Amino acid sequence: MQLLADQIAALEAVDPPLTKRADFDDFWAQATAKVRVADPDAMVSTVDYPLDGVEVRDLTYHGLDGTPISGWVLLPERAMHETVPAMIRFHGGSGSRGRPFEHLLWAMAGCAVVAMDFRQQGGRTGSITAMDAFGVDHWIAMNIENHQSHYLYHAWTDCLLSLKVAKEMPEIDSGRIAVGGGSQGGGTAMAMAALDHDIALC
């Protein structure tokens, strides 16, 4: 256990210089304020899926620009009788919401799962906002010259809205919501934990 304690102490001692611009906090405060008042107009429909003990729902909600975002909701059987914690899963680059069985680990642990597409990657979700990558074949460069329409502005507000959708589901305990993912999804989970202080675990 001393090894872990030493590693934690070393990480806590890291103090990297901040490089954020003067308007950084105001920019994201305005973005999260827009998310708080937005109506994601979430629609769910139950899917006939061969999983015992887990209800699968097809989810569609809308980004700040009206783009329909595709996702899954998995609910363990106990969610029919009591509120349950939730895991919001963010996929890696070029991926998608995946297939329902890919999220079973969390559902079988008794958690609801919400898994969404990043727009214009490997899933069904496109973008109503036009995106220009300036000749670079990667989404990170899309609309990079405009803060209000940059790819990550829309992708991350889409993710914040997925959290809002989860919090408003009657089956989910809004005080026990976790975020997670790998690669792009891991970075996004950390961003969500920084932007939404209701998150219980990252």
PDB file of C-alpha atoms in Angstrom:
ATOM      1  CA  MET A   1       0.000   0.000   0.000  1.00  0.00           C
ATOM      2  CA  GLN A   2       2.976   2.324   0.555  1.00  0.00           C
ATOM      3  CA  LEU A   3       3.720   2.163  -3.180  1.00  0.00           C
ATOM      4  CA  LEU A   4       0.212   3.460  -3.957  1.00  0.00           C
ATOM      5  CA  ALA A   5       0.472   6.147  -1.279  1.00  0.00           C
ATOM      6  CA  ASP A   6       3.811   7.304  -2.725  1.00  0.00           C
ATOM      7  CA  GLN A   7       2.408   7.396  -6.257  1.00  0.00           C
ATOM      8  CA  ILE A   8      -0.659   9.386  -5.144  1.00  0.00           C
ATOM      9  CA  ALA A   9       1.548  11.845  -3.251  1.00  0.00           C
ATOM     10  CA  ALA A  10       3.762  12.287  -6.332  1.00  0.00           C
ATOM     11  CA  LEU A  11       0.745  12.947  -8.544  1.00  0.00           C
ATOM     12  CA  GLU A  12      -0.717  15.414  -6.060  1.00  0.00           C
ATOM     13  CA  ALA A  13       2.597  17.302  -6.059  1.00  0.00           C
ATOM     14  CA  VAL A  14       2.490  17.868  -9.840  1.00  0.00           C
ATOM     15  CA  ASP A  15       1.849  21.557 -10.522  1.00  0.00           C
ATOM     16  CA  PRO A  16       1.967  22.167 -14.282  1.00  0.00           C
ATOM     17  CA  PRO A  17       1.830  25.753 -15.517  1.00  0.00           C
ATOM     18  CA  LEU A  18      -1.628  26.807 -16.721  1.00  0.00           C
ATOM     19  CA  THR A  19      -1.813  27.828 -20.366  1.00  0.00           C
ATOM     20  CA  LYS A  20      -5.506  28.663 -20.639  1.00  0.00           C
ATOM     21  CA  ARG A  21      -6.482  32.010 -22.142  1.00  0.00           C
ATOM     22  CA  ALA A  22      -8.081  34.746 -20.047  1.00  0.00           C
ATOM     23  CA  ASP A  23     -11.558  34.029 -21.457  1.00  0.00           C
ATOM     24  CA  PHE A  24     -11.395  30.230 -21.015  1.00  0.00           C
ATOM     25  CA  ASP A  25     -13.487  29.959 -17.850  1.00  0.00           C
ATOM     26  CA  ASP A  26     -16.083  32.454 -19.104  1.00  0.00           C
ATOM     27  CA  PHE A  27     -16.385  30.597 -22.411  1.00  0.00           C
ATOM     28  CA  TRP A  28     -17.162  27.244 -20.777  1.00  0.00           C
ATOM     29  CA  ALA A  29     -19.354  28.853 -18.120  1.00  0.00           C
ATOM     30  CA  GLN A  30     -21.486  30.266 -20.946  1.00  0.00           C
ATOM     31  CA  ALA A  31     -21.558  26.879 -22.691  1.00  0.00           C
ATOM     32  CA  THR A  32     -22.675  25.015 -19.559  1.00  0.00           C
ATOM     33  CA  ALA A  33     -25.298  27.699 -18.900  1.00  0.00           C
ATOM     34  CA  LYS A  34     -26.738  27.050 -22.376  1.00  0.00           C
ATOM     35  CA  VAL A  35     -26.841  23.323 -21.607  1.00  0.00           C
ATOM     36  CA  ARG A  36     -28.661  23.930 -18.311  1.00  0.00           C
ATOM     37  CA  VAL A  37     -31.546  25.756 -20.020  1.00  0.00           C
ATOM     38  CA  ALA A  38     -31.622  23.656 -23.208  1.00  0.00           C
ATOM     39  CA  ASP A  39     -34.361  21.125 -23.917  1.00  0.00           C
ATOM     40  CA  PRO A  40     -32.614  18.065 -25.385  1.00  0.00           C
ATOM     41  CA  ASP A  41     -36.035  16.692 -26.383  1.00  0.00           C
ATOM     42  CA  ALA A  42     -34.948  13.157 -25.521  1.00  0.00           C
ATOM     43  CA  MET A  43     -36.872  10.273 -27.075  1.00  0.00           C
ATOM     44  CA  VAL A  44     -36.465   6.640 -26.045  1.00  0.00           C
ATOM     45  CA  SER A  45     -37.954   3.445 -27.384  1.00  0.00           C
ATOM     46  CA  THR A  46     -37.534  -0.024 -25.927  1.00  0.00           C
ATOM     47  CA  VAL A  47     -35.574  -2.417 -28.139  1.00  0.00           C
ATOM     48  CA  ASP A  48     -36.324  -6.131 -28.367  1.00  0.00           C
ATOM     49  CA  TYR A  49     -32.815  -7.297 -27.484  1.00  0.00           C
ATOM     50  CA  PRO A  50     -31.854 -10.797 -26.261  1.00  0.00           C
ATOM     51  CA  LEU A  51     -30.557  -9.847 -22.806  1.00  0.00           C
ATOM     52  CA  ASP A  52     -32.140 -11.260 -19.657  1.00  0.00           C
ATOM     53  CA  GLY A  53     -32.334  -8.844 -16.756  1.00  0.00           C
ATOM     54  CA  VAL A  54     -31.484  -5.719 -18.776  1.00  0.00           C
ATOM     55  CA  GLU A  55     -33.846  -3.412 -20.637  1.00  0.00           C
ATOM     56  CA  VAL A  56     -32.332  -1.792 -23.732  1.00  0.00           C
ATOM     57  CA  ARG A  57     -33.635   1.520 -25.039  1.00  0.00           C
ATOM     58  CA  ASP A  58     -32.731   3.349 -28.225  1.00  0.00           C
ATOM     59  CA  LEU A  59     -32.049   6.995 -27.328  1.00  0.00           C
ATOM     60  CA  THR A  60     -32.176  10.126 -29.444  1.00  0.00           C
ATOM     61  CA  TYR A  61     -31.691  13.596 -28.033  1.00  0.00           C
ATOM     62  CA  HIS A  62     -30.687  16.907 -29.591  1.00  0.00           C
ATOM     63  CA  GLY A  63     -27.517  18.984 -29.390  1.00  0.00           C
ATOM     64  CA  LEU A  64     -27.545  22.734 -28.847  1.00  0.00           C
ATOM     65  CA  ASP A  65     -27.691  23.210 -32.631  1.00  0.00           C
ATOM     66  CA  GLY A  66     -30.562  20.720 -33.030  1.00  0.00           C
ATOM     67  CA  THR A  67     -28.427  17.828 -34.275  1.00  0.00           C
ATOM     68  CA  PRO A  68     -30.043  14.463 -33.365  1.00  0.00           C
ATOM     69  CA  ILE A  69     -27.591  12.481 -31.203  1.00  0.00           C
ATOM     70  CA  SER A  70     -27.921   8.682 -31.112  1.00  0.00           C
ATOM     71  CA  GLY A  71     -27.332   6.666 -27.974  1.00  0.00           C
ATOM     72  CA  TRP A  72     -28.268   3.635 -25.926  1.00  0.00           C
ATOM     73  CA  VAL A  73     -29.778   3.401 -22.473  1.00  0.00           C
ATOM     74  CA  LEU A  74     -29.382   0.108 -20.585  1.00  0.00           C
ATOM     75  CA  LEU A  75     -31.373  -0.396 -17.413  1.00  0.00           C
ATOM     76  CA  PRO A  76     -30.788  -3.315 -15.027  1.00  0.00           C
ATOM     77  CA  GLU A  77     -33.881  -5.075 -13.754  1.00  0.00           C
ATOM     78  CA  ARG A  78     -33.614  -3.453 -10.322  1.00  0.00           C
ATOM     79  CA  ALA A  79     -34.147  -0.039 -11.968  1.00  0.00           C
ATOM     80  CA  MET A  80     -37.806  -1.027 -12.367  1.00  0.00           C
ATOM     81  CA  HIS A  81     -38.153  -0.935  -8.554  1.00  0.00           C
ATOM     82  CA  GLU A  82     -35.606   1.634  -7.315  1.00  0.00           C
ATOM     83  CA  THR A  83     -33.313   4.350  -8.624  1.00  0.00           C
ATOM     84  CA  VAL A  84     -29.889   3.117  -9.635  1.00  0.00           C
ATOM     85  CA  PRO A  85     -26.469   4.691 -10.214  1.00  0.00           C
ATOM     86  CA  ALA A  86     -25.476   5.371 -13.808  1.00  0.00           C
ATOM     87  CA  MET A  87     -22.340   5.112 -15.926  1.00  0.00           C
ATOM     88  CA  ILE A  88     -22.143   7.539 -18.861  1.00  0.00           C
ATOM     89  CA  ARG A  89     -19.783   5.982 -21.408  1.00  0.00           C
ATOM     90  CA  PHE A  90     -17.856   7.982 -24.014  1.00  0.00           C
ATOM     91  CA  HIS A  91     -16.287   6.044 -26.887  1.00  0.00           C
ATOM     92  CA  GLY A  92     -12.825   6.348 -28.399  1.00  0.00           C
ATOM     93  CA  GLY A  93     -11.979   8.193 -31.596  1.00  0.00           C
ATOM     94  CA  SER A  94     -13.737   7.003 -34.774  1.00  0.00           C
ATOM     95  CA  GLY A  95     -15.992   4.787 -32.653  1.00  0.00           C
ATOM     96  CA  SER A  96     -19.691   4.960 -31.879  1.00  0.00           C
ATOM     97  CA  ARG A  97     -22.255   4.166 -29.198  1.00  0.00           C
ATOM     98  CA  GLY A  98     -21.423   0.566 -30.070  1.00  0.00           C
ATOM     99  CA  ARG A  99     -23.777  -2.347 -29.506  1.00  0.00           C
ATOM    100  CA  PRO A 100     -25.763  -2.841 -26.327  1.00  0.00           C
ATOM    101  CA  PHE A 101     -23.907  -5.970 -25.198  1.00  0.00           C
ATOM    102  CA  GLU A 102     -20.644  -3.983 -25.167  1.00  0.00           C
ATOM    103  CA  HIS A 103     -21.938  -2.073 -22.131  1.00  0.00           C
ATOM    104  CA  LEU A 104     -23.120  -5.094 -20.139  1.00  0.00           C
ATOM    105  CA  LEU A 105     -20.301  -4.929 -17.572  1.00  0.00           C
ATOM    106  CA  TRP A 106     -21.869  -1.883 -15.940  1.00  0.00           C
ATOM    107  CA  ALA A 107     -25.464  -3.014 -16.351  1.00  0.00           C
ATOM    108  CA  MET A 108     -24.694  -6.359 -14.698  1.00  0.00           C
ATOM    109  CA  ALA A 109     -23.099  -4.431 -11.826  1.00  0.00           C
ATOM    110  CA  GLY A 110     -26.486  -2.787 -11.256  1.00  0.00           C
ATOM    111  CA  CYS A 111     -25.831   0.508 -13.030  1.00  0.00           C
ATOM    112  CA  ALA A 112     -27.837   2.169 -15.737  1.00  0.00           C
ATOM    113  CA  VAL A 113     -25.694   2.920 -18.783  1.00  0.00           C
ATOM    114  CA  VAL A 114     -25.955   5.799 -21.240  1.00  0.00           C
ATOM    115  CA  ALA A 115     -23.687   5.506 -24.294  1.00  0.00           C
ATOM    116  CA  MET A 116     -23.799   8.149 -27.026  1.00  0.00           C
ATOM    117  CA  ASP A 117     -22.264   8.822 -30.424  1.00  0.00           C
ATOM    118  CA  PHE A 118     -19.757  11.576 -30.981  1.00  0.00           C
ATOM    119  CA  ARG A 119     -21.036  13.475 -33.990  1.00  0.00           C
ATOM    120  CA  GLN A 120     -19.497  12.735 -37.397  1.00  0.00           C
ATOM    121  CA  GLN A 121     -17.423   9.786 -36.250  1.00  0.00           C
ATOM    122  CA  GLY A 122     -18.262   6.082 -36.560  1.00  0.00           C
ATOM    123  CA  GLY A 123     -21.919   6.099 -35.571  1.00  0.00           C
ATOM    124  CA  ARG A 124     -25.256   7.328 -36.874  1.00  0.00           C
ATOM    125  CA  THR A 125     -24.859  10.923 -35.663  1.00  0.00           C
ATOM    126  CA  GLY A 126     -24.129  13.654 -38.167  1.00  0.00           C
ATOM    127  CA  SER A 127     -24.027  17.423 -37.652  1.00  0.00           C
ATOM    128  CA  ILE A 128     -26.496  20.151 -38.543  1.00  0.00           C
ATOM    129  CA  THR A 129     -23.679  22.658 -38.033  1.00  0.00           C
ATOM    130  CA  ALA A 130     -21.499  22.690 -41.146  1.00  0.00           C
ATOM    131  CA  MET A 131     -17.945  21.594 -40.369  1.00  0.00           C
ATOM    132  CA  ASP A 132     -14.854  22.715 -42.300  1.00  0.00           C
ATOM    133  CA  ALA A 133     -11.602  20.933 -41.488  1.00  0.00           C
ATOM    134  CA  PHE A 134      -9.542  23.263 -43.720  1.00  0.00           C
ATOM    135  CA  GLY A 135      -8.143  20.347 -45.713  1.00  0.00           C
ATOM    136  CA  VAL A 136      -7.118  18.366 -42.624  1.00  0.00           C
ATOM    137  CA  ASP A 137      -8.665  14.902 -42.397  1.00  0.00           C
ATOM    138  CA  HIS A 138      -9.487  15.005 -38.678  1.00  0.00           C
ATOM    139  CA  TRP A 139     -12.451  16.293 -36.705  1.00  0.00           C
ATOM    140  CA  ILE A 140     -10.275  18.102 -34.160  1.00  0.00           C
ATOM    141  CA  ALA A 141      -9.566  20.764 -36.795  1.00  0.00           C
ATOM    142  CA  MET A 142     -13.207  21.290 -37.775  1.00  0.00           C
ATOM    143  CA  ASN A 143     -14.226  24.950 -37.480  1.00  0.00           C
ATOM    144  CA  ILE A 144     -11.082  25.561 -35.454  1.00  0.00           C
ATOM    145  CA  GLU A 145     -11.186  29.283 -36.237  1.00  0.00           C
ATOM    146  CA  ASN A 146     -14.577  29.790 -34.541  1.00  0.00           C
ATOM    147  CA  HIS A 147     -14.959  29.024 -30.828  1.00  0.00           C
ATOM    148  CA  GLN A 148     -18.762  28.882 -30.966  1.00  0.00           C
ATOM    149  CA  SER A 149     -18.872  26.283 -33.745  1.00  0.00           C
ATOM    150  CA  HIS A 150     -15.624  24.384 -33.219  1.00  0.00           C
ATOM    151  CA  TYR A 151     -15.986  20.600 -33.246  1.00  0.00           C
ATOM    152  CA  LEU A 152     -15.177  20.161 -29.552  1.00  0.00           C
ATOM    153  CA  TYR A 153     -17.628  22.870 -28.559  1.00  0.00           C
ATOM    154  CA  HIS A 154     -20.426  20.846 -30.125  1.00  0.00           C
ATOM    155  CA  ALA A 155     -19.045  17.425 -29.122  1.00  0.00           C
ATOM    156  CA  TRP A 156     -18.607  18.393 -25.487  1.00  0.00           C
ATOM    157  CA  THR A 157     -21.936  20.172 -25.190  1.00  0.00           C
ATOM    158  CA  ASP A 158     -23.502  17.029 -26.745  1.00  0.00           C
ATOM    159  CA  CYS A 159     -21.823  15.070 -23.927  1.00  0.00           C
ATOM    160  CA  LEU A 160     -23.009  17.527 -21.266  1.00  0.00           C
ATOM    161  CA  LEU A 161     -26.530  17.102 -22.634  1.00  0.00           C
ATOM    162  CA  SER A 162     -26.203  13.302 -22.317  1.00  0.00           C
ATOM    163  CA  LEU A 163     -25.565  13.896 -18.609  1.00  0.00           C
ATOM    164  CA  LYS A 164     -28.631  16.127 -18.415  1.00  0.00           C
ATOM    165  CA  VAL A 165     -30.728  13.419 -20.086  1.00  0.00           C
ATOM    166  CA  ALA A 166     -29.451  10.838 -17.588  1.00  0.00           C
ATOM    167  CA  LYS A 167     -30.165  13.061 -14.583  1.00  0.00           C
ATOM    168  CA  GLU A 168     -33.748  13.560 -15.726  1.00  0.00           C
ATOM    169  CA  MET A 169     -34.483   9.838 -16.125  1.00  0.00           C
ATOM    170  CA  PRO A 170     -36.704   8.650 -13.246  1.00  0.00           C
ATOM    171  CA  GLU A 171     -34.820   5.345 -12.990  1.00  0.00           C
ATOM    172  CA  ILE A 172     -31.450   7.049 -12.379  1.00  0.00           C
ATOM    173  CA  ASP A 173     -30.144   8.410  -9.087  1.00  0.00           C
ATOM    174  CA  SER A 174     -28.835  11.807 -10.204  1.00  0.00           C
ATOM    175  CA  GLY A 175     -26.499  11.921  -7.207  1.00  0.00           C
ATOM    176  CA  ARG A 176     -24.649   8.765  -8.316  1.00  0.00           C
ATOM    177  CA  ILE A 177     -23.579   9.399 -11.893  1.00  0.00           C
ATOM    178  CA  ALA A 178     -20.145   8.312 -13.111  1.00  0.00           C
ATOM    179  CA  VAL A 179     -18.402   9.094 -16.398  1.00  0.00           C
ATOM    180  CA  GLY A 180     -15.809   6.990 -18.160  1.00  0.00           C
ATOM    181  CA  GLY A 181     -14.251   5.945 -21.429  1.00  0.00           C
ATOM    182  CA  GLY A 182     -10.995   5.208 -23.180  1.00  0.00           C
ATOM    183  CA  SER A 183      -8.770   7.385 -25.354  1.00  0.00           C
ATOM    184  CA  GLN A 184     -10.994  10.185 -26.690  1.00  0.00           C
ATOM    185  CA  GLY A 185     -13.638   8.955 -24.253  1.00  0.00           C
ATOM    186  CA  GLY A 186     -11.292   9.107 -21.284  1.00  0.00           C
ATOM    187  CA  GLY A 187     -10.290  12.677 -22.057  1.00  0.00           C
ATOM    188  CA  THR A 188     -13.938  13.569 -22.507  1.00  0.00           C
ATOM    189  CA  ALA A 189     -14.848  11.990 -19.164  1.00  0.00           C
ATOM    190  CA  MET A 190     -12.257  14.204 -17.455  1.00  0.00           C
ATOM    191  CA  ALA A 191     -13.611  17.257 -19.281  1.00  0.00           C
ATOM    192  CA  MET A 192     -17.154  16.399 -18.182  1.00  0.00           C
ATOM    193  CA  ALA A 193     -16.055  16.013 -14.562  1.00  0.00           C
ATOM    194  CA  ALA A 194     -14.451  19.469 -14.769  1.00  0.00           C
ATOM    195  CA  LEU A 195     -17.518  21.077 -16.357  1.00  0.00           C
ATOM    196  CA  ASP A 196     -20.318  19.310 -14.450  1.00  0.00           C
ATOM    197  CA  HIS A 197     -19.734  19.235 -10.706  1.00  0.00           C
ATOM    198  CA  ASP A 198     -22.718  16.928 -10.142  1.00  0.00           C
ATOM    199  CA  ILE A 199     -20.622  13.998 -11.392  1.00  0.00           C
ATOM    200  CA  ALA A 200     -19.844  11.634  -8.530  1.00  0.00           C
ATOM    201  CA  LEU A 201     -17.044   9.595 -10.114  1.00  0.00           C
ATOM    202  CA  CYS A 202     -14.749   9.868 -13.132  1.00  0.00           C
TER     203      CYS A 202
END
